[in-house]
Coordinates of C-alpha atoms in Angstrom, one line a residue:
M26 CA 119.8 -116.0 5.2
L27 CA 119.4 -117.3 1.7
M28 CA 121.0 -120.7 1.1
V29 CA 121.9 -121.4 -2.5
G30 CA 123.4 -124.6 -3.9
L31 CA 125.7 -124.3 -6.9
T32 CA 126.8 -127.2 -8.9
G33 CA 127.7 -128.4 -12.4
G34 CA 129.5 -131.1 -14.2
I35 CA 133.2 -131.1 -14.3
G36 CA 134.4 -128.6 -16.9
A37 CA 131.1 -126.8 -17.0
G38 CA 132.4 -123.6 -15.5
K39 CA 131.0 -123.7 -12.0
S40 CA 134.1 -122.0 -10.5
A41 CA 133.6 -119.0 -12.8
V42 CA 130.0 -118.6 -11.6
S43 CA 131.2 -118.9 -8.0
A44 CA 133.8 -116.2 -8.5
R45 CA 131.3 -113.8 -10.1
L46 CA 128.8 -114.4 -7.3
A47 CA 131.6 -113.6 -4.8
E48 CA 132.3 -110.3 -6.6
R49 CA 128.6 -109.4 -6.3
G50 CA 128.7 -110.0 -2.5
A51 CA 127.8 -113.6 -1.9
V52 CA 129.4 -115.6 0.9
I53 CA 131.0 -118.6 -0.9
I54 CA 131.5 -122.0 0.8
D55 CA 133.6 -124.1 -1.5
A56 CA 133.1 -127.8 -0.7
D57 CA 136.2 -128.8 -2.6
R58 CA 138.3 -126.4 -0.6
L59 CA 136.8 -127.7 2.7
A60 CA 137.4 -131.3 1.5
R61 CA 141.1 -130.5 1.2
E62 CA 141.1 -128.6 4.5
V63 CA 139.7 -131.5 6.6
V64 CA 142.5 -133.9 5.4
E65 CA 145.5 -131.6 5.8
P66 CA 148.5 -133.0 7.6
G67 CA 147.9 -133.4 11.3
T68 CA 144.1 -133.7 11.0
D69 CA 142.1 -136.7 12.2
G70 CA 140.6 -136.8 8.8
L71 CA 143.9 -137.6 7.2
A72 CA 144.7 -140.2 9.9
E73 CA 141.4 -142.0 9.2
I74 CA 142.1 -142.1 5.4
V75 CA 145.6 -143.6 6.1
A76 CA 144.0 -146.2 8.4
A77 CA 141.4 -147.1 5.7
F78 CA 143.6 -147.0 2.5
G79 CA 147.2 -147.5 3.8
P80 CA 150.3 -145.3 4.0
E81 CA 150.8 -145.4 0.3
V82 CA 148.2 -142.6 -0.1
L83 CA 150.7 -140.2 1.6
T84 CA 153.4 -138.2 -0.1
P85 CA 157.0 -138.4 1.3
E86 CA 156.2 -135.1 3.1
G87 CA 153.2 -136.7 4.9
A88 CA 150.5 -134.9 2.9
L89 CA 147.7 -136.7 1.1
D90 CA 148.7 -138.0 -2.3
R91 CA 145.5 -137.3 -4.2
P92 CA 146.4 -139.1 -7.4
A93 CA 147.3 -142.2 -5.4
L94 CA 144.1 -142.0 -3.4
G95 CA 142.1 -141.4 -6.6
A96 CA 143.6 -144.5 -8.2
K97 CA 142.3 -146.5 -5.3
V98 CA 138.7 -145.2 -5.3
F99 CA 138.1 -144.5 -9.0
G100 CA 135.8 -147.2 -10.2
D101 CA 135.6 -148.9 -6.8
E102 CA 132.2 -148.2 -5.3
A103 CA 132.9 -149.6 -1.9
A104 CA 136.2 -147.6 -1.6
R105 CA 134.5 -144.5 -2.8
R106 CA 131.8 -144.8 -0.1
T107 CA 134.4 -145.4 2.6
L108 CA 136.1 -142.2 1.5
E109 CA 132.8 -140.3 1.6
R110 CA 132.1 -141.5 5.1
I111 CA 135.4 -140.0 6.2
I112 CA 135.2 -136.7 4.4
H113 CA 131.5 -135.7 4.1
P114 CA 130.6 -135.4 7.8
R115 CA 133.7 -133.3 8.4
V116 CA 132.8 -131.0 5.4
R117 CA 129.2 -130.7 6.7
A118 CA 130.4 -129.7 10.1
R119 CA 132.8 -127.1 8.8
T120 CA 130.1 -125.8 6.4
A121 CA 127.8 -125.4 9.4
E122 CA 130.4 -123.3 11.2
L123 CA 130.9 -121.0 8.2
V124 CA 127.1 -120.6 7.7
K125 CA 126.7 -119.7 11.4
A126 CA 129.5 -117.1 11.1
A127 CA 127.8 -115.4 8.0
P128 CA 125.8 -112.2 8.4
P129 CA 122.1 -112.6 8.9
D130 CA 121.4 -110.9 5.5
A131 CA 123.9 -113.0 3.6
I132 CA 123.4 -114.8 0.4
V133 CA 125.3 -118.0 1.1
V134 CA 126.4 -120.0 -2.0
N135 CA 127.5 -123.6 -1.3
D136 CA 129.7 -124.6 -4.2
V137 CA 129.3 -128.4 -4.2
P138 CA 130.5 -130.4 -7.2
L139 CA 128.4 -133.5 -6.3
L140 CA 125.4 -131.7 -4.9
V141 CA 122.9 -133.7 -7.1
E142 CA 124.7 -137.0 -6.7
T143 CA 124.7 -136.7 -2.9
G144 CA 121.0 -135.8 -2.7
L145 CA 121.5 -132.4 -1.0
T146 CA 119.3 -130.3 -3.3
P147 CA 116.3 -130.1 -0.9
T148 CA 118.6 -128.4 1.8
Y149 CA 118.8 -125.2 -0.3
H150 CA 116.3 -122.5 -1.1
L151 CA 117.6 -122.5 -4.6
V152 CA 119.8 -124.7 -6.8
I153 CA 121.8 -123.3 -9.6
V154 CA 123.3 -125.7 -12.2
V155 CA 126.0 -124.6 -14.6
T156 CA 125.8 -126.4 -17.9
A157 CA 127.9 -126.9 -21.0
D158 CA 127.9 -129.5 -23.8
S159 CA 130.0 -132.5 -23.1
E160 CA 132.3 -131.8 -26.0
V161 CA 132.9 -128.3 -24.7
R162 CA 133.6 -129.7 -21.3
T163 CA 136.0 -132.3 -22.7
Q164 CA 137.9 -129.6 -24.6
R165 CA 138.3 -127.5 -21.4
L166 CA 139.5 -130.4 -19.3
V167 CA 142.1 -131.3 -22.0
R168 CA 143.2 -127.6 -22.4
D169 CA 143.1 -126.4 -18.8
R170 CA 143.7 -129.5 -16.7
G171 CA 146.0 -131.5 -18.9
M172 CA 143.7 -134.6 -19.2
S173 CA 143.6 -136.8 -22.2
P174 CA 140.3 -136.9 -24.0
A175 CA 139.7 -140.4 -22.6
E176 CA 140.4 -139.3 -19.1
A177 CA 138.1 -136.3 -19.5
A178 CA 135.3 -138.5 -20.9
A179 CA 135.7 -140.9 -18.0
R180 CA 135.5 -138.1 -15.4
I181 CA 132.4 -136.7 -17.1
S182 CA 130.6 -140.1 -17.3
A183 CA 131.3 -140.8 -13.6
Q184 CA 129.1 -137.9 -12.6
A185 CA 125.3 -137.4 -12.9
D186 CA 124.1 -137.1 -16.4
D187 CA 122.8 -133.8 -17.8
A188 CA 119.2 -134.8 -17.6
T189 CA 119.4 -135.7 -13.9
R190 CA 121.3 -132.5 -13.1
R191 CA 118.8 -130.3 -15.0
A192 CA 115.8 -131.9 -13.2
A193 CA 117.4 -130.8 -9.9
A194 CA 117.9 -127.2 -11.1
D195 CA 115.8 -124.2 -10.2
V196 CA 118.2 -122.1 -12.3
I197 CA 120.2 -123.3 -15.3
L198 CA 123.2 -121.1 -16.4
P199 CA 124.4 -122.1 -19.8
N200 CA 128.2 -121.6 -20.2
E201 CA 129.2 -122.4 -23.8
D202 CA 130.1 -119.0 -25.0
D203 CA 132.5 -116.3 -23.6
L204 CA 133.0 -115.3 -20.0
A205 CA 131.3 -111.9 -20.5
A206 CA 128.1 -113.6 -21.5
L207 CA 128.3 -115.9 -18.4
H208 CA 128.9 -112.9 -16.2
A209 CA 125.9 -111.1 -17.6
R210 CA 123.7 -114.1 -16.8
V211 CA 125.0 -114.3 -13.2
D212 CA 124.6 -110.5 -12.7
A213 CA 121.0 -110.7 -13.9
L214 CA 120.3 -113.6 -11.6
W215 CA 121.8 -111.7 -8.7
R216 CA 119.9 -108.5 -9.5
D217 CA 116.5 -109.9 -10.5
R218 CA 116.2 -112.9 -8.2
L219 CA 118.7 -113.5 -5.4
I220 CA 118.6 -110.0 -3.8
D221 CA 114.8 -110.0 -3.4
F222 CA 114.7 -113.7 -2.5
E223 CA 117.1 -113.1 0.4
R224 CA 115.1 -110.2 1.7
N225 CA 111.9 -112.1 1.6
V226 CA 113.3 -115.1 3.4
R227 CA 114.8 -112.8 6.1
L228 CA 111.7 -110.7 6.6
R229 CA 109.3 -113.7 6.2
T230 CA 107.4 -112.1 3.4
A231 CA 106.0 -113.6 0.3
A232 CA 107.0 -112.3 -3.1
R233 CA 104.5 -109.9 -4.6
K234 CA 101.9 -111.4 -6.8
D235 CA 101.4 -110.2 -10.4
P236 CA 97.8 -108.9 -10.5
E237 CA 97.6 -109.4 -14.3
L238 CA 96.2 -112.6 -15.6
R239 CA 98.4 -114.7 -17.8
I240 CA 97.4 -118.1 -19.0
V241 CA 100.3 -120.0 -20.6
P242 CA 100.5 -123.3 -22.4
P243 CA 101.2 -126.4 -20.4
D244 CA 104.8 -126.7 -19.3
P245 CA 106.5 -130.1 -18.7
E246 CA 108.7 -128.3 -16.1
W247 CA 105.8 -127.8 -13.7
P248 CA 105.8 -131.3 -12.2
R249 CA 109.6 -131.2 -11.7
A250 CA 109.4 -127.7 -10.1
A251 CA 106.6 -129.0 -7.7
E252 CA 108.8 -132.0 -6.8
R253 CA 111.7 -129.8 -5.9
L254 CA 109.4 -127.5 -3.8
I255 CA 107.9 -130.5 -2.0
G256 CA 111.4 -131.8 -1.2
R257 CA 112.3 -128.6 0.5
I258 CA 109.1 -128.6 2.6
R259 CA 109.7 -132.2 3.7
H260 CA 113.4 -131.4 4.5
H261 CA 112.2 -128.7 6.9
L262 CA 109.1 -130.3 8.3
G263 CA 109.9 -134.0 8.2
P264 CA 107.6 -136.8 6.7
V265 CA 104.6 -134.6 5.9
V266 CA 102.0 -135.2 3.2
V267 CA 102.3 -132.6 0.4
H268 CA 100.5 -132.9 -3.0
H269 CA 100.9 -131.0 -6.2
I270 CA 97.4 -129.8 -7.0
G271 CA 95.7 -127.3 -9.3
S272 CA 96.0 -126.8 -13.0
T273 CA 99.8 -127.2 -13.2
A274 CA 99.3 -130.7 -11.8
V275 CA 97.2 -131.8 -14.8
P276 CA 99.2 -132.7 -17.9
G277 CA 98.1 -130.8 -21.0
L278 CA 96.2 -128.2 -19.2
P279 CA 97.0 -124.5 -19.8
A280 CA 97.4 -122.5 -16.6
K281 CA 98.8 -119.6 -14.8
D282 CA 102.5 -120.2 -14.1
I283 CA 101.8 -120.8 -10.4
I284 CA 102.6 -124.0 -8.6
D285 CA 99.7 -125.0 -6.3
L286 CA 100.7 -127.3 -3.5
M287 CA 98.7 -128.7 -0.6
L288 CA 100.1 -129.6 2.9
T289 CA 97.8 -131.9 4.8
V290 CA 97.4 -131.3 8.6
R291 CA 95.2 -132.7 11.3
T292 CA 94.1 -129.3 12.7
L293 CA 94.5 -125.7 12.0
A294 CA 96.5 -125.4 15.2
A295 CA 99.0 -127.8 13.8
A296 CA 99.1 -125.7 10.6
D297 CA 99.9 -122.6 12.7
A298 CA 102.6 -124.5 14.6
L299 CA 104.4 -125.2 11.2
A300 CA 104.2 -121.6 10.0
E301 CA 107.7 -120.5 11.1
R302 CA 109.4 -123.6 9.7
L303 CA 107.6 -123.1 6.4
A304 CA 108.8 -119.5 6.3
A305 CA 112.4 -120.6 7.0
A306 CA 112.0 -123.0 4.1
G307 CA 111.0 -120.1 1.8
F308 CA 107.2 -120.4 2.1
P309 CA 106.0 -117.5 4.3
A310 CA 102.4 -117.3 5.5
R311 CA 100.1 -114.9 3.7
A312 CA 98.3 -112.5 6.0
G313 CA 94.5 -112.6 6.3
E314 CA 91.7 -115.1 6.8
W315 CA 91.5 -117.8 4.1
A316 CA 88.8 -120.4 3.5
D317 CA 87.5 -122.8 0.8
N318 CA 84.1 -122.9 -0.7
A319 CA 82.4 -126.0 0.8
R320 CA 80.5 -126.6 -2.5
G321 CA 77.1 -127.2 -1.0
L322 CA 78.3 -129.1 2.1
S323 CA 77.6 -127.9 5.6
G324 CA 79.0 -124.5 6.2
V325 CA 79.5 -121.8 3.5
T326 CA 83.3 -121.9 3.8
W327 CA 86.0 -124.1 5.3
P328 CA 89.0 -122.4 6.9
K329 CA 92.6 -123.1 5.8
R330 CA 96.0 -121.4 5.9
L331 CA 97.7 -120.0 2.9
H332 CA 101.5 -119.6 2.3
G333 CA 103.3 -118.1 -0.7
S334 CA 106.8 -118.2 -2.0
A335 CA 109.8 -116.0 -1.0
D336 CA 111.2 -116.6 -4.5
P337 CA 110.2 -113.7 -6.8
E338 CA 110.7 -115.9 -9.9
R339 CA 108.8 -119.0 -8.8
P340 CA 105.2 -118.2 -7.8
V341 CA 103.7 -120.8 -5.4
I342 CA 100.5 -121.1 -3.5
L343 CA 100.8 -123.5 -0.6
H344 CA 97.3 -124.4 0.8
V345 CA 97.5 -125.9 4.3
R346 CA 94.2 -127.8 4.7
V347 CA 92.8 -130.1 7.3
A348 CA 92.6 -133.7 6.2
G349 CA 89.0 -134.6 5.2
S350 CA 87.8 -131.0 4.9
P351 CA 85.7 -130.2 1.8
G352 CA 88.5 -128.1 0.2
W353 CA 91.1 -130.8 0.8
R354 CA 88.9 -133.5 -0.8
F355 CA 87.9 -131.3 -3.7
A356 CA 91.5 -130.3 -4.5
L357 CA 92.5 -133.9 -4.8
L358 CA 89.3 -135.1 -6.5
M359 CA 89.3 -132.4 -9.2
R360 CA 93.0 -133.0 -10.0
D361 CA 92.5 -136.7 -10.4
H362 CA 89.3 -136.3 -12.4
L363 CA 90.9 -133.9 -14.8
R364 CA 93.9 -136.2 -15.2
A365 CA 91.7 -139.2 -15.9
V366 CA 89.0 -137.7 -18.1
P367 CA 90.4 -135.7 -21.1
A368 CA 87.0 -134.3 -22.0
A369 CA 86.8 -132.7 -18.5
R370 CA 90.3 -131.3 -18.8
D371 CA 89.5 -129.9 -22.3
A372 CA 86.3 -128.3 -21.0
Y373 CA 88.2 -126.6 -18.3
A374 CA 90.8 -125.4 -20.8
A375 CA 88.0 -123.9 -22.9
A376 CA 86.4 -122.2 -19.9
K377 CA 89.8 -120.7 -19.0
A378 CA 90.3 -119.4 -22.5
E379 CA 86.8 -117.8 -22.7
L380 CA 87.1 -116.2 -19.2
A381 CA 90.6 -114.9 -19.9
L382 CA 89.2 -112.9 -22.8
R383 CA 86.6 -111.3 -20.6
F384 CA 88.7 -110.6 -17.4
A385 CA 92.2 -109.1 -17.4
G386 CA 92.7 -109.3 -13.6
R387 CA 93.4 -112.5 -11.6
A388 CA 90.8 -111.7 -8.9
E389 CA 88.0 -111.1 -11.4
Y390 CA 89.0 -114.2 -13.3
A391 CA 89.0 -116.3 -10.2
A392 CA 85.5 -115.1 -9.1
A393 CA 84.1 -115.8 -12.6
K394 CA 85.3 -119.4 -12.4
E395 CA 83.2 -120.3 -9.4
P396 CA 80.1 -121.5 -11.4
W397 CA 82.4 -123.7 -13.4
F398 CA 83.9 -125.2 -10.2
D399 CA 80.4 -125.9 -8.9
E400 CA 79.7 -127.9 -12.1
E401 CA 83.0 -129.6 -11.9
A402 CA 82.4 -130.6 -8.3
R403 CA 79.2 -132.4 -9.3
A404 CA 80.8 -134.1 -12.3
A405 CA 83.8 -135.1 -10.3
D406 CA 81.6 -136.6 -7.5
D407 CA 79.8 -138.7 -10.1
W408 CA 83.1 -139.9 -11.5
A409 CA 84.4 -140.7 -8.0
L410 CA 81.2 -142.7 -7.3
A411 CA 81.5 -144.6 -10.6
T412 CA 85.2 -145.4 -10.2
G413 CA 85.4 -145.9 -6.5
W414 CA 87.9 -143.0 -6.2
Q415 CA 89.4 -142.4 -2.8
P416 CA 91.8 -139.6 -1.7
P417 CA 95.4 -140.7 -1.9
E418 CA 97.0 -141.3 1.4
S419 CA 100.4 -139.9 0.5

């Protein structure tokens, strides 16, 4: 099933997005509701809170007095962490139960207010962040929740800032106009991305590649997207070595909007053993035999494994290469050479532009670049010898 994380700052409108996704057919798991459920009267969660914070956090009826508890933990880092140690494991356990009970073709949306703050983003196939200007959020909190402007500002500042939340987002849903506009954005996301994403994850198939060639200007979002993708791979595989490679890893270089990643393995048998876990993470294997040009070294080609992305809106090529192989070394060397030598980067950009005018298809364009890669391999080797470059270990 497709696992989606949904978050947003207080007052941004996350609940409205969650409700709309539920109308479209998503299975919603509301972390706030579960956090209340695990501390209801009679639960061991409530008993542990009373033991930690005292009976004054109970109402006369024996329920949790949330304002009283909030007063104890707000602004007190140690107290907050104590409360989290009580609630979070219980919420995670209940979440796991609900996920297990969902249909195998479900789009499961975990509505988690502090998803970014708790470092949970790599556990999801996709992270949606609902955003709104802080002034708009303050107005909503004053109007809808009865907070004073000062209280609203304090609650907003206690959470992750907008830049941190945006860096964690695969999808940003602005919510500063009317509800109809927000619903239209959610509907488009469901129709154009989530439905196919779920199917691809379930069937272990990569999203279809666009055969047309499109070279776009450098995008500062590429490194952040690569970081999120690498985080997901490591969450599913453990402490593996994954690098952002290719043109999108070189600042200032125009490229196809495709993130190239490289997973380092000791053997191709090890690569094959990881294939199912990569598919579950949203990186299914691409069928066929794949190999790198050895660039004049022994052997015409060097075999590898290739994985794609189940996400129809985020093209990815995941190269799984054996450490020390010619393709593995060249991918790292070329990236570092182009990063370090602006003239080499600019020459590659010029070659891309010239070839893009001559070839409309990606396959023809890729084949036409091979002579340039041969020259780059020689220039990069000279640079490596002059500088003492060695492949990075991690």
